[in-house]
Coordinates of C-alpha atoms and ligand atoms in Angstrom, one line a residue:
M47 CA -32.0 181.6 225.9
S48 CA -35.5 181.7 224.4
E49 CA -36.3 179.3 221.6
E50 CA -35.9 180.6 218.0
L51 CA -39.3 181.4 216.5
V52 CA -38.2 180.6 213.0
L53 CA -35.8 177.7 212.3
L54 CA -33.6 177.4 209.2
E55 CA -32.3 174.0 208.3
K56 CA -29.8 174.0 205.4
T57 CA -29.3 170.9 203.4
P58 CA -28.0 172.2 200.1
P59 CA -29.4 172.5 197.6
L60 CA -32.5 172.7 199.8
A61 CA -33.4 174.8 202.9
T62 CA -36.3 174.3 205.2
I63 CA -37.8 177.2 207.1
T64 CA -39.9 176.1 210.0
I65 CA -42.3 178.5 211.8
N66 CA -41.6 177.4 215.4
R67 CA -44.2 178.5 217.8
P68 CA -46.1 175.2 218.3
K69 CA -47.7 176.2 221.6
A70 CA -49.7 178.9 219.8
L71 CA -50.1 176.7 216.7
N72 CA -47.4 178.7 215.0
A73 CA -49.5 181.9 215.0
L74 CA -47.7 184.8 213.4
N75 CA -47.1 187.7 215.8
S76 CA -44.8 190.6 214.9
E77 CA -41.7 188.8 216.3
V78 CA -42.3 185.7 214.2
L79 CA -42.9 187.9 211.1
S80 CA -39.7 189.7 211.8
S81 CA -37.7 186.5 212.2
L82 CA -39.3 185.1 209.0
D83 CA -38.3 188.3 207.2
Q84 CA -34.7 188.0 208.3
T85 CA -34.6 184.3 207.5
L86 CA -35.9 185.0 204.0
D87 CA -33.0 187.5 203.4
R88 CA -30.5 184.8 204.5
V89 CA -31.8 182.1 202.1
N90 CA -32.2 184.6 199.2
E91 CA -28.5 185.5 199.4
D92 CA -27.2 182.0 200.0
E93 CA -26.0 180.6 196.6
E94 CA -25.9 177.0 198.0
I95 CA -29.7 177.1 198.4
H96 CA -31.7 176.5 195.3
V97 CA -35.2 175.6 196.6
V98 CA -36.9 176.6 199.9
I99 CA -39.5 174.7 201.8
I100 CA -41.7 176.4 204.4
T101 CA -43.5 174.3 207.1
G102 CA -44.8 174.6 210.7
A103 CA -43.4 173.0 213.8
G104 CA -45.3 170.2 215.5
E105 CA -47.9 167.9 214.2
K106 CA -51.0 170.1 214.5
A107 CA -50.4 173.3 212.5
F108 CA -48.7 174.8 209.6
V109 CA -49.7 178.3 210.8
A110 CA -53.1 179.0 212.5
G111 CA -53.1 182.6 211.4
A112 CA -52.0 186.0 212.6
D113 CA -51.7 186.3 216.3
I114 CA -55.2 187.1 217.6
A115 CA -54.0 188.1 221.1
E116 CA -51.7 190.7 219.6
M117 CA -54.3 191.9 217.1
S118 CA -57.0 192.3 219.8
E119 CA -55.1 195.3 221.2
M120 CA -54.3 197.1 217.9
S121 CA -55.3 200.6 217.1
P122 CA -56.3 201.4 213.4
L123 CA -52.7 202.6 212.7
E124 CA -51.1 199.5 214.3
G125 CA -53.6 197.3 212.4
T126 CA -52.6 199.0 209.1
N127 CA -48.9 198.6 209.9
F128 CA -49.3 195.0 211.0
S129 CA -51.2 194.1 207.8
R130 CA -48.7 195.9 205.6
Y131 CA -45.7 194.3 207.3
G132 CA -47.3 190.8 206.9
Q133 CA -48.0 191.6 203.2
L134 CA -44.4 192.7 202.7
V135 CA -43.0 189.6 204.3
F136 CA -45.3 187.4 202.2
K137 CA -44.3 189.4 199.1
K138 CA -40.7 188.6 199.9
V139 CA -41.7 184.9 199.9
Q140 CA -43.3 185.4 196.5
D141 CA -40.4 187.4 195.1
L142 CA -37.6 185.1 196.5
K143 CA -35.1 184.5 193.8
K144 CA -35.6 180.7 194.2
P145 CA -38.7 178.5 194.2
V146 CA -40.6 178.2 197.5
I147 CA -42.8 175.2 198.4
A148 CA -45.3 175.2 201.3
A149 CA -45.4 171.9 203.2
V150 CA -48.7 172.3 204.9
N151 CA -48.7 169.9 207.8
G152 CA -51.8 170.9 209.7
Y153 CA -54.0 174.0 210.2
A154 CA -53.3 176.7 207.6
L155 CA -55.9 179.3 208.7
G156 CA -56.0 183.0 208.0
G157 CA -52.4 184.2 207.7
G158 CA -51.4 180.5 207.4
S159 CA -53.5 180.0 204.2
E160 CA -52.1 183.4 203.0
L161 CA -48.6 182.2 203.6
A162 CA -49.2 179.0 201.6
L163 CA -50.7 181.2 198.8
A164 CA -47.6 183.3 198.7
C165 CA -45.4 180.3 198.1
D166 CA -45.0 179.0 194.5
F167 CA -47.1 176.0 195.3
A168 CA -48.2 173.8 198.2
Y169 CA -48.3 170.2 199.1
A170 CA -50.4 169.2 202.1
S171 CA -50.8 166.4 204.6
E172 CA -54.2 164.6 204.7
N173 CA -54.9 166.2 208.1
A174 CA -54.3 169.7 206.9
K175 CA -57.1 172.2 207.1
F176 CA -57.4 175.4 205.1
G177 CA -59.5 178.5 205.4
V178 CA -59.7 182.2 206.0
P179 CA -61.8 182.5 209.2
E180 CA -61.1 186.2 209.7
V181 CA -64.7 187.3 209.3
T182 CA -65.6 185.2 212.3
L183 CA -63.4 187.6 214.3
G184 CA -64.9 190.7 212.8
I185 CA -61.9 191.3 210.4
F186 CA -61.0 189.9 207.0
P187 CA -57.8 188.5 205.5
G188 CA -55.0 191.1 205.8
F189 CA -51.9 189.4 204.6
G190 CA -52.8 189.4 200.9
G191 CA -55.6 186.8 201.1
T192 CA -58.3 189.0 199.5
Q193 CA -56.0 189.5 196.5
R194 CA -54.2 186.2 196.1
L195 CA -57.1 183.9 196.7
P196 CA -59.2 185.2 193.7
R197 CA -56.1 185.1 191.5
L198 CA -55.6 181.4 192.3
L199 CA -59.1 180.1 192.7
G200 CA -61.3 182.6 190.8
K201 CA -63.6 185.2 192.4
G202 CA -66.5 183.0 193.2
R203 CA -64.6 180.3 195.1
A204 CA -62.4 183.0 196.8
K205 CA -65.5 184.9 198.0
E206 CA -67.2 181.8 199.3
L207 CA -64.1 181.1 201.5
I208 CA -63.6 184.7 202.6
L209 CA -67.3 185.4 203.3
T210 CA -68.1 182.2 205.1
G211 CA -64.8 181.8 206.9
K212 CA -65.3 178.1 206.7
M213 CA -62.6 175.5 207.1
I214 CA -62.0 173.1 204.3
S215 CA -60.1 169.8 204.2
A216 CA -56.9 169.1 202.4
S217 CA -58.8 167.1 199.7
E218 CA -61.3 170.0 199.2
A219 CA -58.3 172.4 198.9
Y220 CA -56.8 170.0 196.3
E221 CA -60.1 169.9 194.3
I222 CA -60.2 173.7 194.1
G223 CA -56.5 174.1 193.2
M224 CA -55.2 175.5 196.5
V225 CA -52.7 172.7 196.9
N226 CA -51.0 170.5 194.2
K227 CA -50.8 167.3 196.1
V228 CA -52.2 165.6 199.3
V229 CA -50.3 162.8 201.1
P230 CA -50.4 161.0 204.4
P231 CA -48.8 163.1 207.2
D232 CA -45.7 160.9 207.5
Q233 CA -45.0 161.2 203.8
L234 CA -45.3 165.0 203.5
M235 CA -41.7 166.1 203.9
D236 CA -40.4 163.2 201.6
A237 CA -42.9 164.2 198.9
V238 CA -42.0 167.9 199.2
K239 CA -38.3 167.1 199.2
E240 CA -38.7 164.9 196.2
V241 CA -40.3 167.6 194.1
A242 CA -37.9 170.2 195.5
M243 CA -34.9 168.1 194.3
Q244 CA -36.5 167.7 190.9
I245 CA -36.6 171.5 190.7
A246 CA -33.2 172.0 192.2
K247 CA -31.5 170.0 189.4
N248 CA -32.5 172.7 186.9
G249 CA -30.7 175.9 186.0
P250 CA -31.0 178.3 188.9
V251 CA -31.1 181.4 186.7
A252 CA -33.9 179.9 184.5
L253 CA -35.9 178.9 187.6
S254 CA -35.7 182.4 189.0
I255 CA -36.7 184.1 185.8
A256 CA -39.5 181.6 185.0
K257 CA -40.9 182.0 188.5
G258 CA -40.9 185.8 188.2
L259 CA -42.4 185.7 184.7
V260 CA -45.4 183.6 185.9
D261 CA -46.1 186.0 188.8
V262 CA -45.6 189.3 186.9
G263 CA -47.2 188.0 183.7
Y264 CA -50.3 186.9 185.6
D265 CA -51.3 190.5 186.4
I266 CA -50.5 192.1 183.0
P267 CA -52.1 191.7 179.5
L268 CA -51.1 188.5 177.6
D269 CA -49.3 190.4 174.9
D270 CA -47.2 192.4 177.3
G271 CA -46.4 189.2 179.2
C272 CA -45.2 187.6 176.0
V273 CA -43.0 190.5 175.2
L274 CA -41.5 190.3 178.7
E275 CA -41.0 186.5 178.2
S276 CA -39.1 186.9 174.9
R277 CA -36.9 189.7 176.3
S278 CA -36.1 187.5 179.3
F279 CA -35.6 184.5 177.0
G280 CA -33.0 186.5 175.1
M281 CA -31.3 187.5 178.4
C282 CA -31.2 183.8 179.5
C283 CA -29.3 183.0 176.2
A284 CA -26.4 185.0 177.7
T285 CA -26.1 182.8 180.8
E286 CA -23.4 180.1 181.4
D287 CA -26.3 177.9 182.6
K288 CA -27.8 178.0 179.1
K289 CA -24.5 177.1 177.4
E290 CA -23.9 174.3 179.9
G291 CA -27.5 172.9 179.7
M292 CA -27.4 172.6 175.9
K293 CA -23.8 171.4 175.7
A294 CA -24.6 168.7 178.2
F295 CA -27.6 167.6 176.2
L296 CA -25.6 167.4 173.0
E297 CA -22.8 165.5 174.8
K298 CA -25.4 163.2 176.4
R299 CA -24.4 163.9 180.0
K300 CA -26.0 165.6 183.0
P301 CA -25.5 169.4 183.2
V302 CA -23.6 171.0 186.0
F303 CA -25.3 174.4 186.5
K304 CA -23.5 177.2 188.3
G305 CA -26.4 179.7 188.6
R306 CA -24.6 182.2 186.3
Ligands
LIG121 N1 -53.5 183.5 217.4 C1 -53.1 183.4 218.6 N2 -53.1 182.2 219.3 C2 -53.6 181.1 218.7 C3 -54.0 181.2 217.3 C4 -54.0 182.5 216.7 N3 -54.3 182.6 215.4 N4 -54.5 180.0 216.9 C5 -54.3 179.2 218.0 N5 -53.8 179.9 219.1 C6 -53.4 179.4 220.4 C7 -54.7 179.2 221.3 O1 -55.1 180.4 221.8 C8 -54.2 178.2 222.3 O2 -53.4 178.9 223.2 P1 -53.5 178.5 224.8 O3 -53.1 177.0 224.9 O4 -52.6 179.4 225.4 O5 -55.0 178.7 225.1 C9 -53.3 177.3 221.4 O6 -52.9 178.1 220.3 C10 -53.9 176.0 221.0 O7 -55.1 176.4 220.3 P2 -56.5 175.7 220.7 O8 -56.6 175.4 222.1 O9 -57.6 176.7 220.1 O10 -56.5 174.4 219.8 P3 -57.7 173.6 219.2 O11 -57.2 172.3 218.7 O12 -58.9 173.6 220.1 O13 -58.2 174.5 217.9 C11 -57.9 175.8 215.9 C12 -57.3 174.7 216.8 C13 -59.2 175.4 215.3 C14 -56.8 176.1 214.8 C15 -58.1 177.1 216.8 O14 -56.9 177.3 217.6 C16 -58.4 178.3 216.1 O15 -59.5 178.5 215.6 N6 -57.4 179.3 215.9 C17 -57.6 180.5 215.3 C18 -57.7 180.4 213.8 C19 -57.9 181.8 213.2 O16 -59.0 182.4 213.4 N7 -57.0 182.2 212.3 C20 -57.1 183.5 211.7 C21 -56.4 184.6 212.5 S1 -56.7 186.2 211.9 C22 -55.6 186.4 210.6 O17 -54.8 185.5 210.2 C23 -55.6 187.8 210.1 C24 -54.8 188.1 208.9 O18 -55.0 187.6 207.8 C25 -53.7 189.1 209.0

């Protein structure tokens, strides 16, 4: 039997998704994208999973981009469909009901940087490298990079990366706000799991709504975002989690959230 291209390790309340194609530095071909797509559906519906971690197999790469061999043969229509499918899978990462953290353990190039950008935030190992080198191949980022990079870094920094195609170190990525933390390689998963557990202790409904509010609110006027926030806040007041969280505080005990 062929090896699975995307692995799912479930350790409730966490789940780790590993892109598992280390011989090709975890490059994303259509098959890998499809497996990732299906794995995301599984974790989204699994109530035991509260926070998701995405990483790459092996010690060298998170994801070294979309698969160049596959793209080299694509017609314009196939290229459009491939780009659109990658965008939709990464949007699924962004829209997952639960927080998603990228554990960037090596090269995160092209589609790899774009995958990290679709996660809620990223931690990286000191040996990680970021970049969108597509222009060196005569193309440009096609899995959302031209859109998410400027939103995260501002237009000038995004254009510098996109137009030069240069690779940057994990510490440079940290300085410009592409990753939240950089740690030695052997400490990466512990650091990510620590912050994931800190998140997982909180009310799942509130996490899900707050995550969505940041993403949706970022692209609409401030006043509209605030209206959406107060409506969502009111809705959150109807949850069992809200009753439990506040009751636990008043009773000086830890809350037991049920995600309802
Ligand atoms: N697609 C397909 N195969 C890839 C790949 C990719 N993106 N990246 C690496 N590989 C393969 C290599 O072809 C090689 O395979 P073989 O052993 O069969 O020759 C194997 O992985 C190991 O790679 P290298 O021998 O190149 O390893 P290295 O240590 O010398 O270099 C690297 C590492 C700098 C990351 C280099 O592999 C590289 O530059 N990779 C391509 C990075 C890139 O351009 N990514 C952007 C892709 S385009 C994209 O992502 C478009 C989009 O937005 C939709």
